[in-house]
Coordinates of C-alpha atoms in Angstrom, one line a residue:
Chain Q
M595 CA -54.3 35.0 10.4
N596 CA -51.0 33.6 9.4
T597 CA -51.0 31.1 12.3
K598 CA -54.4 29.8 11.2
Y599 CA -53.2 29.5 7.6
F600 CA -50.2 27.4 8.6
T601 CA -52.3 25.2 10.9
M602 CA -54.7 24.3 8.2
K603 CA -51.9 23.7 5.8
N604 CA -50.1 21.4 8.2
A605 CA -53.3 19.5 8.8
I606 CA -53.7 18.9 5.0
L607 CA -50.0 17.9 4.7
S608 CA -50.4 15.5 7.6
S609 CA -53.3 13.9 6.0
I610 CA -51.5 13.4 2.8
L611 CA -48.5 12.1 4.6
S612 CA -50.6 9.6 6.6
L613 CA -52.3 8.4 3.4
F614 CA -48.9 7.9 1.8
V615 CA -47.5 6.0 4.8
W616 CA -50.6 3.8 4.8
M617 CA -50.4 3.1 1.1
S618 CA -46.7 2.3 1.5
S619 CA -47.4 -0.1 4.3
C620 CA -49.6 -2.2 1.9
E621 CA -46.5 -2.8 -0.2
K622 CA -43.9 -3.7 2.4
D623 CA -43.6 -3.1 6.1
P624 CA -40.7 -0.7 6.5
T625 CA -37.9 -2.0 8.7
P626 CA -38.1 -0.2 12.0
V627 CA -35.0 1.8 12.8
G628 CA -32.5 -0.2 14.9
E629 CA -33.5 -3.7 13.7
T630 CA -30.3 -4.8 12.2
A631 CA -28.1 -7.8 12.1
Q632 CA -24.8 -9.1 10.9
F633 CA -24.2 -11.0 7.7
N634 CA -21.0 -13.0 7.1
L635 CA -19.8 -14.1 3.7
K636 CA -17.2 -16.8 4.0
F637 CA -14.8 -18.0 1.2
K638 CA -12.8 -21.2 1.3
T639 CA -10.4 -22.2 -1.4
L640 CA -10.0 -25.8 -2.2
F641 CA -8.0 -28.0 -4.5
N642 CA -9.3 -31.5 -5.0
G643 CA -11.6 -31.1 -2.1
E644 CA -8.9 -30.1 0.4
P645 CA -8.1 -26.6 1.6
L646 CA -5.6 -25.0 -0.7
I647 CA -2.3 -24.3 1.1
F648 CA 0.0 -21.6 -0.5
N649 CA 3.5 -22.6 -1.5
K650 CA 2.6 -26.3 -1.2
A651 CA 3.4 -28.5 -4.2
Y652 CA 0.3 -29.9 -6.0
T653 CA -0.1 -31.6 -9.3
Y654 CA -2.7 -30.9 -12.0
Q655 CA -2.7 -33.2 -15.0
N656 CA 0.8 -34.3 -14.3
T657 CA 2.1 -30.7 -14.0
P658 CA 3.5 -29.8 -10.5
F659 CA 2.6 -26.3 -9.4
M660 CA 2.2 -24.2 -6.3
V661 CA 0.2 -21.1 -5.6
S662 CA 1.8 -18.2 -3.8
K663 CA -0.9 -15.5 -4.2
L664 CA -4.6 -15.4 -4.7
Q665 CA -6.6 -12.3 -4.3
F666 CA -9.6 -10.8 -5.9
Y667 CA -12.0 -7.9 -5.6
I668 CA -15.7 -8.2 -5.2
S669 CA -18.0 -5.2 -5.5
N670 CA -21.7 -4.4 -5.6
I671 CA -22.3 -6.8 -2.8
E672 CA -26.0 -7.3 -2.1
L673 CA -28.6 -9.4 -0.5
T674 CA -31.8 -10.1 -2.4
E675 CA -35.3 -11.0 -1.1
E676 CA -38.5 -12.0 -2.9
N677 CA -41.1 -9.3 -3.4
D678 CA -44.5 -10.0 -1.8
S679 CA -46.0 -9.6 -5.3
P680 CA -44.6 -12.2 -7.6
D681 CA -44.9 -9.9 -10.6
K682 CA -42.6 -7.4 -9.1
P683 CA -38.8 -7.5 -9.1
E684 CA -37.1 -8.8 -6.1
I685 CA -35.9 -6.4 -3.5
V686 CA -32.2 -5.7 -3.4
T687 CA -30.3 -4.5 -0.3
E688 CA -26.8 -3.3 -0.9
I689 CA -24.5 -4.4 1.9
G690 CA -21.1 -3.5 0.6
D691 CA -19.4 -1.5 -2.1
V692 CA -16.0 -3.1 -2.7
V693 CA -13.8 -5.6 -0.8
L694 CA -10.3 -6.9 -1.6
I695 CA -10.2 -10.6 -0.6
D696 CA -6.5 -11.4 -0.1
L697 CA -6.1 -15.1 0.9
E698 CA -2.5 -14.9 1.9
D699 CA -3.3 -14.8 5.7
V700 CA -5.8 -17.7 5.6
N701 CA -4.2 -20.0 3.1
S702 CA -0.7 -20.0 4.4
D703 CA -1.3 -22.8 6.9
S704 CA -3.8 -25.7 7.0
L705 CA -5.5 -24.6 10.2
S706 CA -6.4 -21.2 8.8
A707 CA -7.2 -22.5 5.4
I708 CA -9.9 -24.9 6.8
Q709 CA -11.6 -21.9 8.5
G710 CA -11.6 -19.8 5.3
K711 CA -11.8 -16.0 4.9
T712 CA -14.8 -14.4 6.4
L713 CA -16.1 -10.9 5.4
T714 CA -18.4 -9.2 7.9
F715 CA -21.2 -6.8 7.0
E716 CA -22.8 -5.1 9.9
N717 CA -26.0 -3.1 10.4
I718 CA -27.9 -5.1 7.7
P719 CA -31.7 -4.7 8.0
V720 CA -33.3 -7.8 9.4
G721 CA -35.3 -9.9 7.1
T722 CA -35.5 -13.1 5.1
Y723 CA -33.2 -13.0 2.1
N724 CA -33.2 -15.5 -0.6
G725 CA -29.7 -14.9 -2.0
V726 CA -26.4 -13.0 -2.1
G727 CA -24.9 -11.4 -5.1
F728 CA -21.7 -9.6 -6.0
G729 CA -19.5 -8.9 -9.0
V730 CA -16.0 -10.4 -9.2
G731 CA -13.9 -7.3 -10.0
V732 CA -14.6 -3.6 -9.6
Y733 CA -17.7 -2.3 -11.3
Q734 CA -17.3 0.1 -14.1
E735 CA -18.1 3.4 -12.4
L736 CA -15.7 2.6 -9.5
N737 CA -13.1 1.3 -11.9
R738 CA -12.7 4.8 -13.4
Q739 CA -11.0 5.8 -10.2
I740 CA -7.3 5.3 -9.4
P741 CA -5.5 4.4 -6.2
S742 CA -4.4 8.0 -5.5
D743 CA -8.0 8.9 -5.1
F744 CA -8.2 6.8 -1.9
S745 CA -6.6 6.9 1.6
S746 CA -4.4 3.9 2.5
S747 CA -7.1 2.1 4.4
H748 CA -9.4 1.8 1.4
P749 CA -9.2 -1.5 -0.6
L750 CA -8.7 0.5 -3.8
S751 CA -5.7 2.5 -2.6
S752 CA -2.9 0.0 -3.6
S753 CA -1.1 0.8 -6.8
G754 CA 0.0 -2.8 -6.8
N755 CA -3.6 -3.8 -7.6
Y756 CA -4.0 -1.3 -10.4
W757 CA -2.7 -1.4 -14.0
E758 CA -2.4 2.0 -15.7
N759 CA -2.1 0.4 -19.1
W760 CA -5.7 -0.9 -18.8
N761 CA -7.1 2.0 -16.8
S762 CA -8.4 -0.8 -14.6
Y763 CA -7.9 -2.4 -11.3
I764 CA -6.5 -6.0 -11.3
F765 CA -9.7 -7.9 -10.5
V766 CA -8.1 -11.3 -9.8
K767 CA -4.5 -12.2 -9.1
L768 CA -3.4 -15.8 -9.1
E769 CA 0.3 -16.3 -8.9
G770 CA 2.7 -19.2 -8.2
R771 CA 5.3 -21.4 -9.9
I772 CA 5.1 -24.4 -12.2
D773 CA 7.4 -27.3 -13.0
T774 CA 6.9 -27.6 -16.7
N775 CA 9.7 -30.0 -17.4
G776 CA 9.3 -32.3 -14.5
D777 CA 12.8 -31.9 -13.1
G778 CA 11.5 -31.0 -9.6
E779 CA 12.3 -27.3 -9.9
F780 CA 9.4 -24.9 -10.3
N781 CA 11.1 -23.3 -13.3
E782 CA 8.3 -21.2 -14.7
G783 CA 6.4 -18.4 -13.1
M784 CA 2.6 -18.8 -13.1
L785 CA 0.7 -15.5 -13.2
Y786 CA -2.9 -14.7 -14.1
H787 CA -3.7 -11.0 -13.7
L788 CA -7.3 -10.2 -14.8
G789 CA -8.8 -6.8 -15.3
T790 CA -10.6 -4.4 -17.5
D791 CA -14.3 -3.6 -17.5
N792 CA -15.3 -6.4 -19.9
L793 CA -14.2 -9.0 -17.4
F794 CA -16.3 -7.7 -14.5
S795 CA -18.4 -10.7 -13.7
P796 CA -21.6 -10.6 -11.6
I797 CA -22.5 -13.7 -9.7
S798 CA -25.8 -14.4 -7.9
I799 CA -26.2 -17.3 -5.5
K800 CA -29.7 -18.3 -4.4
D801 CA -29.9 -21.4 -2.5
G802 CA -32.5 -20.7 0.2
N803 CA -33.2 -18.4 3.0
I804 CA -30.7 -16.2 4.8
E805 CA -32.6 -15.3 8.0
L806 CA -31.4 -12.2 9.7
V807 CA -33.0 -11.5 13.1
E808 CA -32.4 -8.5 15.2
N809 CA -28.9 -8.4 16.7
G810 CA -28.3 -11.8 15.2
Q811 CA -26.1 -13.0 12.4
A812 CA -26.1 -15.4 9.5
T813 CA -23.3 -16.8 7.4
K814 CA -23.2 -17.9 3.8
S815 CA -20.2 -20.1 3.1
L816 CA -18.8 -20.3 -0.4
V817 CA -16.1 -22.4 -1.8
L818 CA -13.7 -21.6 -4.7
E819 CA -12.4 -24.8 -6.2
L820 CA -9.1 -24.2 -7.9
E821 CA -9.2 -27.3 -10.1
K822 CA -12.4 -26.0 -11.7
I823 CA -10.5 -22.8 -12.7
F824 CA -8.3 -25.0 -14.8
N825 CA -10.7 -27.7 -15.8
N826 CA -14.0 -26.4 -17.2
G827 CA -15.0 -28.1 -20.5
D828 CA -14.2 -26.0 -23.6
S829 CA -12.9 -23.2 -21.4
S830 CA -10.2 -25.4 -19.8
I831 CA -6.7 -24.1 -19.2
D832 CA -3.6 -26.1 -19.9
I833 CA -1.3 -24.8 -17.2
N834 CA 1.7 -26.4 -18.8
T835 CA 1.5 -23.8 -21.7
E836 CA -1.1 -21.2 -20.5
F837 CA 0.4 -19.9 -17.4
F838 CA 1.0 -16.2 -17.9
T839 CA -1.4 -13.3 -18.7
H840 CA -1.6 -9.6 -17.9
T841 CA -4.8 -9.4 -19.8
N842 CA -3.0 -7.0 -22.2
P843 CA -5.8 -5.9 -24.6
N844 CA -3.1 -5.6 -27.3
E845 CA -2.2 -9.2 -27.1
P846 CA -5.2 -11.4 -28.1
G847 CA -3.6 -14.5 -26.6
Q848 CA -3.5 -12.9 -23.2
L849 CA -7.0 -11.6 -23.5
N850 CA -8.4 -14.9 -24.5
L851 CA -6.7 -16.7 -21.6
S852 CA -7.9 -14.1 -19.1
T853 CA -11.5 -14.4 -20.5
K854 CA -11.4 -18.2 -20.0
F855 CA -9.9 -17.8 -16.6
M856 CA -12.7 -15.4 -15.5
T857 CA -15.4 -17.6 -16.9
N858 CA -13.9 -20.6 -15.0
F859 CA -13.4 -18.5 -11.8
I860 CA -17.1 -17.7 -11.7
D861 CA -18.0 -21.3 -12.4
A862 CA -15.7 -22.4 -9.6
I863 CA -17.6 -20.6 -6.9
S864 CA -20.4 -22.5 -5.3
V865 CA -22.2 -22.8 -1.9
E866 CA -20.3 -25.0 0.5
Chain K
M67 CA -10.2 51.7 45.4
I68 CA -6.9 52.1 43.5
C69 CA -5.0 51.6 46.7
L70 CA -6.8 48.3 47.3
L71 CA -5.8 47.0 43.9
I72 CA -2.2 48.0 44.6
V73 CA -2.4 46.1 47.8
F74 CA -3.9 43.0 46.2
G75 CA -1.3 43.2 43.4
A76 CA 1.5 43.5 45.9
C77 CA 0.2 40.4 47.8
K78 CA 0.1 38.4 44.6
D79 CA 3.7 39.4 43.7
D80 CA 4.8 38.3 47.1
K81 CA 3.3 34.8 46.7
Q82 CA 4.7 34.1 43.2
D83 CA 7.0 31.1 43.1
P84 CA 10.6 31.5 41.9
K85 CA 11.0 30.3 38.3
V86 CA 11.3 26.5 38.2
E87 CA 14.6 25.2 36.9
G88 CA 14.3 24.3 33.2
D89 CA 11.0 26.3 32.8
L90 CA 10.3 27.1 29.2
T91 CA 7.0 28.8 29.5
D92 CA 8.5 32.2 28.7
V93 CA 9.0 30.9 25.1
L94 CA 6.0 31.5 22.9
Y95 CA 4.2 28.4 21.8
A96 CA 2.3 29.2 18.7
P97 CA 3.0 26.5 16.1
V98 CA 2.3 27.4 12.5
P99 CA 0.8 24.6 10.3
Y100 CA 3.2 23.4 7.6
V101 CA 1.6 22.8 4.3
P102 CA 3.8 20.7 2.0
E103 CA 3.7 21.0 -1.7
I104 CA 2.4 17.7 -3.0
P105 CA 2.4 16.8 -6.7
A106 CA -1.2 16.7 -8.0
S107 CA -0.9 13.0 -9.1
F108 CA 0.3 11.8 -5.7
P109 CA -1.9 10.0 -3.1
P110 CA -2.9 11.8 0.0
L111 CA -0.1 12.4 2.5
E112 CA -1.4 10.7 5.7
V113 CA -0.2 12.4 8.8
P114 CA -0.8 11.0 12.3
E115 CA -3.3 13.0 14.3
D116 CA -0.9 13.3 17.2
N117 CA 1.9 14.6 15.1
P118 CA 0.6 17.3 12.7
L119 CA 3.1 19.1 10.5
T120 CA 4.2 22.4 11.8
E121 CA 6.9 24.9 10.7
E122 CA 8.5 24.6 14.1
G123 CA 8.3 20.8 14.2
V124 CA 9.7 20.4 10.7
Q125 CA 12.6 22.8 11.4
L126 CA 13.4 21.0 14.6
G127 CA 13.3 17.6 12.8
R128 CA 15.5 19.0 10.1
R129 CA 18.1 20.0 12.7
L130 CA 18.0 16.7 14.4
F131 CA 18.3 14.9 11.1
Y132 CA 21.5 16.7 10.2
D133 CA 23.0 16.8 13.7
P134 CA 25.5 14.1 14.8
I135 CA 24.4 14.7 18.4
L136 CA 22.2 11.6 17.9
S137 CA 25.3 9.4 17.6
A138 CA 27.5 8.0 20.3
D139 CA 30.6 9.9 19.4
Q140 CA 28.8 12.8 17.7
T141 CA 30.3 11.9 14.3
V142 CA 27.3 10.4 12.4
S143 CA 23.9 11.9 11.7
C144 CA 20.9 10.6 9.8
A145 CA 22.1 12.7 6.8
S146 CA 25.5 10.9 6.8
C147 CA 23.8 7.9 5.2
H148 CA 20.9 9.8 3.6
P149 CA 22.5 12.8 2.0
I150 CA 20.4 15.2 0.1
F151 CA 22.6 15.2 -3.0
S152 CA 21.8 11.5 -3.7
S153 CA 18.1 11.8 -3.1
F154 CA 18.6 11.0 0.5
A155 CA 20.0 7.6 -0.3
D156 CA 23.4 6.2 0.7
P157 CA 25.9 6.5 -2.1
T158 CA 27.9 3.7 -0.6
R159 CA 27.1 0.0 -0.8
F160 CA 26.8 -0.6 2.9
S161 CA 26.3 2.3 5.3
F162 CA 29.1 3.2 7.7
G163 CA 28.1 3.9 11.3
V164 CA 29.9 5.0 14.4
N165 CA 33.6 3.9 14.5
G166 CA 33.4 3.0 10.8
T167 CA 31.3 -0.1 11.5
Q168 CA 29.6 -1.3 8.3
G169 CA 26.0 -2.1 8.0
N170 CA 24.6 -5.0 5.9
R171 CA 22.1 -3.1 3.7
Q172 CA 22.2 -0.1 1.5
G173 CA 20.6 3.0 2.9
M174 CA 17.5 3.4 0.8
A175 CA 16.2 6.7 -0.6
L176 CA 14.0 8.6 1.8
I177 CA 12.2 10.6 -0.8
N178 CA 8.4 10.3 -0.5
A179 CA 8.7 8.0 2.5
G180 CA 5.7 9.8 4.0
F181 CA 3.5 8.2 1.4
Y182 CA 4.5 4.6 2.1
Q183 CA 1.7 2.8 3.9
N184 CA 3.0 -0.8 3.7
G185 CA 6.0 -0.7 5.9
L186 CA 9.4 1.1 5.9
F187 CA 13.0 -0.1 5.5
W188 CA 13.8 -2.7 2.9
D189 CA 11.9 -5.3 4.9
G190 CA 8.9 -3.3 6.2
R191 CA 9.6 -3.9 9.8
V192 CA 8.0 -0.7 11.0
M193 CA 4.8 1.0 9.8
T194 CA 5.4 4.6 10.6
L195 CA 8.1 7.2 10.3
E196 CA 7.9 7.8 14.0
E197 CA 8.8 4.1 14.6
Q198 CA 11.4 4.2 12.0
A199 CA 13.3 7.1 13.4
L200 CA 13.6 5.4 16.8
L201 CA 15.7 2.5 15.4
P202 CA 19.0 3.8 13.9
V203 CA 20.0 5.7 17.0
E204 CA 20.4 2.5 19.1
D205 CA 21.6 0.2 16.2
P206 CA 25.2 -0.7 16.9
L207 CA 25.9 -0.6 13.2
E208 CA 24.5 2.9 12.8
L209 CA 24.5 5.7 15.5
H210 CA 25.2 3.2 18.3
E211 CA 23.9 5.5 21.0
D212 CA 21.4 5.2 23.9
W213 CA 18.3 7.2 23.6
D214 CA 18.6 8.3 27.2
N215 CA 22.0 9.8 26.4
V216 CA 20.6 11.5 23.3
V217 CA 17.8 13.1 25.4
E218 CA 20.3 14.3 28.0
K219 CA 22.4 15.9 25.3
I220 CA 19.4 17.6 23.8
K221 CA 18.2 18.8 27.2
N222 CA 21.6 20.4 27.9
H223 CA 21.9 21.9 24.4
P224 CA 21.8 25.7 24.2
D225 CA 19.2 25.7 21.4
Y226 CA 17.1 22.6 21.3
P227 CA 15.0 23.0 24.5
E228 CA 13.4 26.2 23.1
R229 CA 12.8 24.5 19.8
F230 CA 11.1 21.6 21.5
R231 CA 8.9 24.2 23.3
K232 CA 8.0 25.9 20.1
A233 CA 7.3 22.7 18.3
F234 CA 5.4 20.7 20.9
G235 CA 4.5 23.2 23.7
I236 CA 6.4 21.5 26.5
E237 CA 6.7 23.5 29.6
N238 CA 9.9 22.3 31.0
V239 CA 13.2 21.0 29.5
N240 CA 12.6 17.8 31.4
D241 CA 9.6 17.2 29.2
I242 CA 11.9 16.4 26.3
T243 CA 11.6 12.8 25.3
K244 CA 12.8 10.5 22.6
E245 CA 9.2 10.2 21.5
L246 CA 9.1 14.0 20.8
A247 CA 12.5 13.8 19.1
V248 CA 11.3 11.1 16.6
K249 CA 8.1 13.0 16.0
A250 CA 10.1 16.0 14.9
I251 CA 12.4 13.8 12.7
A252 CA 9.3 12.2 11.2
Q253 CA 7.8 15.5 10.4
F254 CA 10.9 16.5 8.5
E255 CA 11.0 13.1 6.7
R256 CA 7.4 13.6 5.7
I257 CA 8.2 16.7 3.7
I258 CA 11.0 15.1 1.7
I259 CA 8.8 15.0 -1.4
S260 CA 10.1 14.6 -4.9
G261 CA 8.0 14.3 -8.0
G262 CA 5.9 16.3 -10.5
N263 CA 8.8 18.1 -12.1
S264 CA 10.7 15.2 -13.8
K265 CA 10.7 14.9 -17.6
Y266 CA 8.5 11.9 -17.1
D267 CA 5.9 14.0 -15.3
Q268 CA 6.2 16.7 -17.8
V269 CA 5.5 14.3 -20.6
L270 CA 2.5 12.9 -18.8
R271 CA 1.2 16.5 -18.6
N272 CA 1.9 17.1 -22.4
E273 CA 4.5 19.7 -21.5
A274 CA 7.5 17.8 -23.0
F275 CA 8.3 15.0 -25.4
F276 CA 10.3 11.8 -24.9
T277 CA 13.2 11.1 -27.3
E278 CA 12.7 8.0 -29.4
E279 CA 14.9 6.0 -27.0
E280 CA 13.0 7.2 -23.9
L281 CA 9.7 6.5 -25.5
N282 CA 10.7 3.0 -26.4
G283 CA 11.9 2.5 -22.9
F284 CA 8.6 3.8 -21.5
D285 CA 6.6 1.5 -23.8
M286 CA 8.6 -1.5 -22.6
F287 CA 8.5 -0.4 -19.0
F288 CA 4.7 -0.2 -18.9
D289 CA 4.0 -2.9 -21.5
I290 CA 2.2 -0.5 -23.8
S291 CA 2.4 -2.4 -27.1
A292 CA 2.3 -6.0 -28.3
D293 CA 4.9 -5.1 -30.8
I294 CA 7.7 -4.6 -28.3
P295 CA 8.9 -6.7 -25.4
D296 CA 7.3 -6.4 -22.0
A297 CA 10.2 -5.6 -19.6
E298 CA 7.8 -6.3 -16.7
C299 CA 9.1 -3.2 -14.7
G300 CA 5.8 -1.4 -14.3
H301 CA 4.1 -4.2 -12.4
C302 CA 6.2 -3.5 -9.3
H303 CA 7.1 0.1 -10.0
N304 CA 3.9 1.9 -10.9
G305 CA 1.6 4.7 -9.8
P306 CA 2.8 8.2 -9.1
L307 CA 5.4 6.9 -6.6
L308 CA 6.7 4.4 -9.1
S309 CA 6.5 1.7 -6.4
T310 CA 3.8 -0.7 -5.3
N311 CA 5.5 -0.8 -1.8
E312 CA 5.2 -4.6 -1.9
Y313 CA 7.8 -7.2 -1.2
F314 CA 9.4 -9.5 -3.8
N315 CA 12.1 -12.0 -4.4
N316 CA 13.6 -10.4 -7.6
G317 CA 16.1 -13.2 -8.2
L318 CA 19.3 -11.9 -6.8
D319 CA 20.5 -15.2 -5.3
N320 CA 20.4 -18.8 -6.5
I321 CA 18.7 -20.6 -3.7
T322 CA 17.0 -24.0 -3.5
D323 CA 16.5 -24.1 0.3
L324 CA 14.6 -21.0 1.4
E325 CA 16.5 -21.0 4.7
N326 CA 19.7 -20.2 2.9
F327 CA 19.2 -16.6 1.8
P328 CA 22.2 -14.6 3.0
D329 CA 19.7 -11.9 4.1
K330 CA 16.2 -13.2 4.9
G331 CA 14.7 -9.7 4.5
R332 CA 10.9 -9.7 4.7
G333 CA 10.9 -13.2 6.2
L334 CA 12.6 -12.0 9.4
V335 CA 9.6 -9.7 9.9
T336 CA 6.7 -12.0 8.9
Q337 CA 8.4 -15.3 10.1
R338 CA 7.1 -16.9 6.9
L339 CA 9.6 -19.1 5.1
F340 CA 8.3 -18.0 1.7
D341 CA 9.0 -14.4 2.6
N342 CA 12.7 -15.1 3.0
G343 CA 14.8 -13.2 0.5
K344 CA 12.0 -10.7 -0.3
F345 CA 12.6 -7.0 -0.2
R346 CA 10.6 -3.9 -0.9
A347 CA 10.3 -2.7 -4.4
P348 CA 11.7 0.9 -3.9
T349 CA 10.6 4.0 -5.7
L350 CA 12.3 4.5 -9.0
R351 CA 11.9 8.3 -8.8
N352 CA 15.4 9.8 -9.0
I353 CA 16.8 6.3 -9.5
Q354 CA 19.6 7.8 -11.6
M355 CA 20.8 9.6 -8.4
T356 CA 20.7 6.7 -6.0
P357 CA 23.3 4.1 -6.9
P358 CA 24.3 1.5 -5.8
Y359 CA 21.1 -0.6 -6.4
M360 CA 19.3 -3.4 -4.6
H361 CA 19.1 -4.0 -0.8
D362 CA 22.7 -4.9 -0.7
G363 CA 23.9 -2.4 -3.2
R364 CA 25.4 -5.1 -5.5
F365 CA 24.8 -3.2 -8.7
S366 CA 26.7 0.0 -9.4
T367 CA 24.9 1.1 -12.5
L368 CA 21.5 1.1 -14.0
E369 CA 22.9 -0.9 -16.9
E370 CA 23.8 -3.7 -14.5
V371 CA 20.3 -3.6 -13.0
I372 CA 18.7 -4.0 -16.5
E373 CA 21.1 -6.8 -17.3
H374 CA 20.0 -8.6 -14.2
Y375 CA 16.3 -8.4 -15.0
N376 CA 17.0 -9.3 -18.7
S377 CA 18.7 -12.5 -17.6
G378 CA 15.7 -13.7 -15.7
G379 CA 17.5 -13.6 -12.3
H380 CA 18.5 -16.6 -10.2
Y381 CA 16.2 -19.4 -9.3
A382 CA 14.5 -19.8 -5.9
P383 CA 11.2 -21.5 -5.1
N384 CA 9.7 -18.1 -4.2
L385 CA 11.2 -16.2 -7.2
D386 CA 8.5 -13.8 -8.3
P387 CA 6.8 -15.0 -11.5
L388 CA 7.5 -11.6 -13.2
I389 CA 11.2 -12.3 -13.0
R390 CA 11.8 -14.2 -16.3
P391 CA 14.2 -13.9 -19.2
L392 CA 13.2 -10.9 -21.2
G393 CA 15.3 -11.3 -24.3
L394 CA 16.0 -7.6 -24.8
T395 CA 18.5 -6.4 -27.3
E396 CA 21.4 -4.0 -26.4
Q397 CA 19.4 -1.2 -27.9
E398 CA 16.3 -2.1 -25.9
K399 CA 18.3 -2.3 -22.7
S400 CA 19.8 1.1 -23.4
D401 CA 16.3 2.5 -24.1
L402 CA 15.1 1.4 -20.7
V403 CA 18.0 3.2 -19.1
A404 CA 17.2 6.3 -21.1
F405 CA 13.6 6.1 -19.8
L406 CA 14.7 5.6 -16.2
K407 CA 16.7 8.8 -16.4
T408 CA 13.6 10.8 -17.2
L409 CA 12.4 10.0 -13.7
T410 CA 15.0 12.4 -12.2
D411 CA 13.6 15.4 -10.4
T412 CA 16.2 17.5 -8.6
N413 CA 13.9 20.4 -7.6
F414 CA 14.0 19.2 -4.0
L415 CA 17.8 20.0 -4.0
N416 CA 16.9 23.6 -3.9
N417 CA 14.2 23.4 -1.2
P418 CA 15.6 25.4 1.7
D419 CA 13.5 23.4 4.2
L420 CA 15.4 20.2 3.3
S421 CA 19.1 21.3 3.2
N422 CA 21.6 21.2 6.1
P423 CA 20.8 24.0 8.5
F424 CA 24.2 24.0 10.2

């Protein structure tokens, strides 16, 4: 008796499940298990069209400067694809949570700087994607955590990239030195440390297809143009006078400078 | 049936080999996991899978740490340059090794070394405590001994072979190696933990209050308010360990050519010119107890340290941008020192697992 009951019940359940699967298939073919590929996201940093070399003297608007550090977090990293139905929102595939991009290794010599920094994301479902998106910084929910919450291999484990006074990770660090008086000595420290939730800045880049086929890989190459961080219309930064900010919320001058810097930083990123 | 068993038993006894020389298998190997007390705010203590903390391993490491058997003339131990009373830092400017030879850097505090994940020593030339413990023994400026000799001395010691058996399960005295010795020392160093009981920690937990001077120092240290100067300290000395474990040129020497640093520090490790003259930002926990200060111990007091940073340091092309004239008043400098003294936590002085066992 019991056996018969379960058999009938299973048959009904199977029918419902089949119907559900069939209806789902009308919307979008599910990606079969195992069909994955690798996606690479490459960053190159340029100044005046040439790869930026750390600790090399450059001049911007007659002010000599050099960069010794450039690192930034990106989080909520995703690929997007158009929906079959144009009236429905595009489909988003999350490919990474948070990455710290430290350019010291790649921008210390010209050979490496030309290659840029490549982030690799594996086991991404195959498909035709129309764009890549991420936020510069650490998204709010993740930004409530602190370095002690993580083991040392995690990108958020370093206390050097966290500022307790803000309760925030330092989203972007650009450091170097400037010669403000033209005497040939880089007399002033240049330091832009950006953080706090308000400065988290999403960016979406859609410039055509990213085709991921099974066991294959595709690369999206982006460039970050340093001069555009300084020179961006009303948001331009005079490095001769605006060369230091910790984004201290108690100091409006620092907050304004950091806000301009982040605006420009996003505008300075484009497809290679 | 009983007779048969006796016969078999007798046969077995007859065939048993005589005890192998150096055999340790009679000694019970039953290591007990050691669970260190870690302050709640600290990051995870990461322990290598092949060297878990055990009571036996820690105690063996503690003995080796305090035992001059590791040195060439049996006069110098790890503890000679890292005594417990000064937070396991060398109270002299340059450490003295065997025969009174003088080193070229100050022996930095070992407290909380197990939490450092970005290199050890002032220049970060090794990544693990196991690697670190290998080096001083053969350094001619330190213990100036050959590890083979050390291992022989340990093998012939009346006590150590059994302790190695208990800690690592070796079966024969000849299984003792320098790798096991440094594992034991590393286990001991991993439990040298200090923090959580300083006045600073108590204030953070709302269990105590800063004085007015200490509070002003705290505010300047961490750049709390726009109304007071930013002393720029907390950018390199932050988090529960009060260190970012990163490497900086903090302006100790006036250098225009980066090749000319008297001690190239981090640059010797990375082989990058712009890393010359950079050194690790050490923990400031117990800083009151660890003079002299800087990698070369050039400053005897905290007041001298604060004066150096207030001055903006000396120029070099790779001078860290945070090192700049601060313009602090005498009172503000004094307040910073008052705050730094709230970082003192001497509870570890009374930890029986850390003191000299001999």
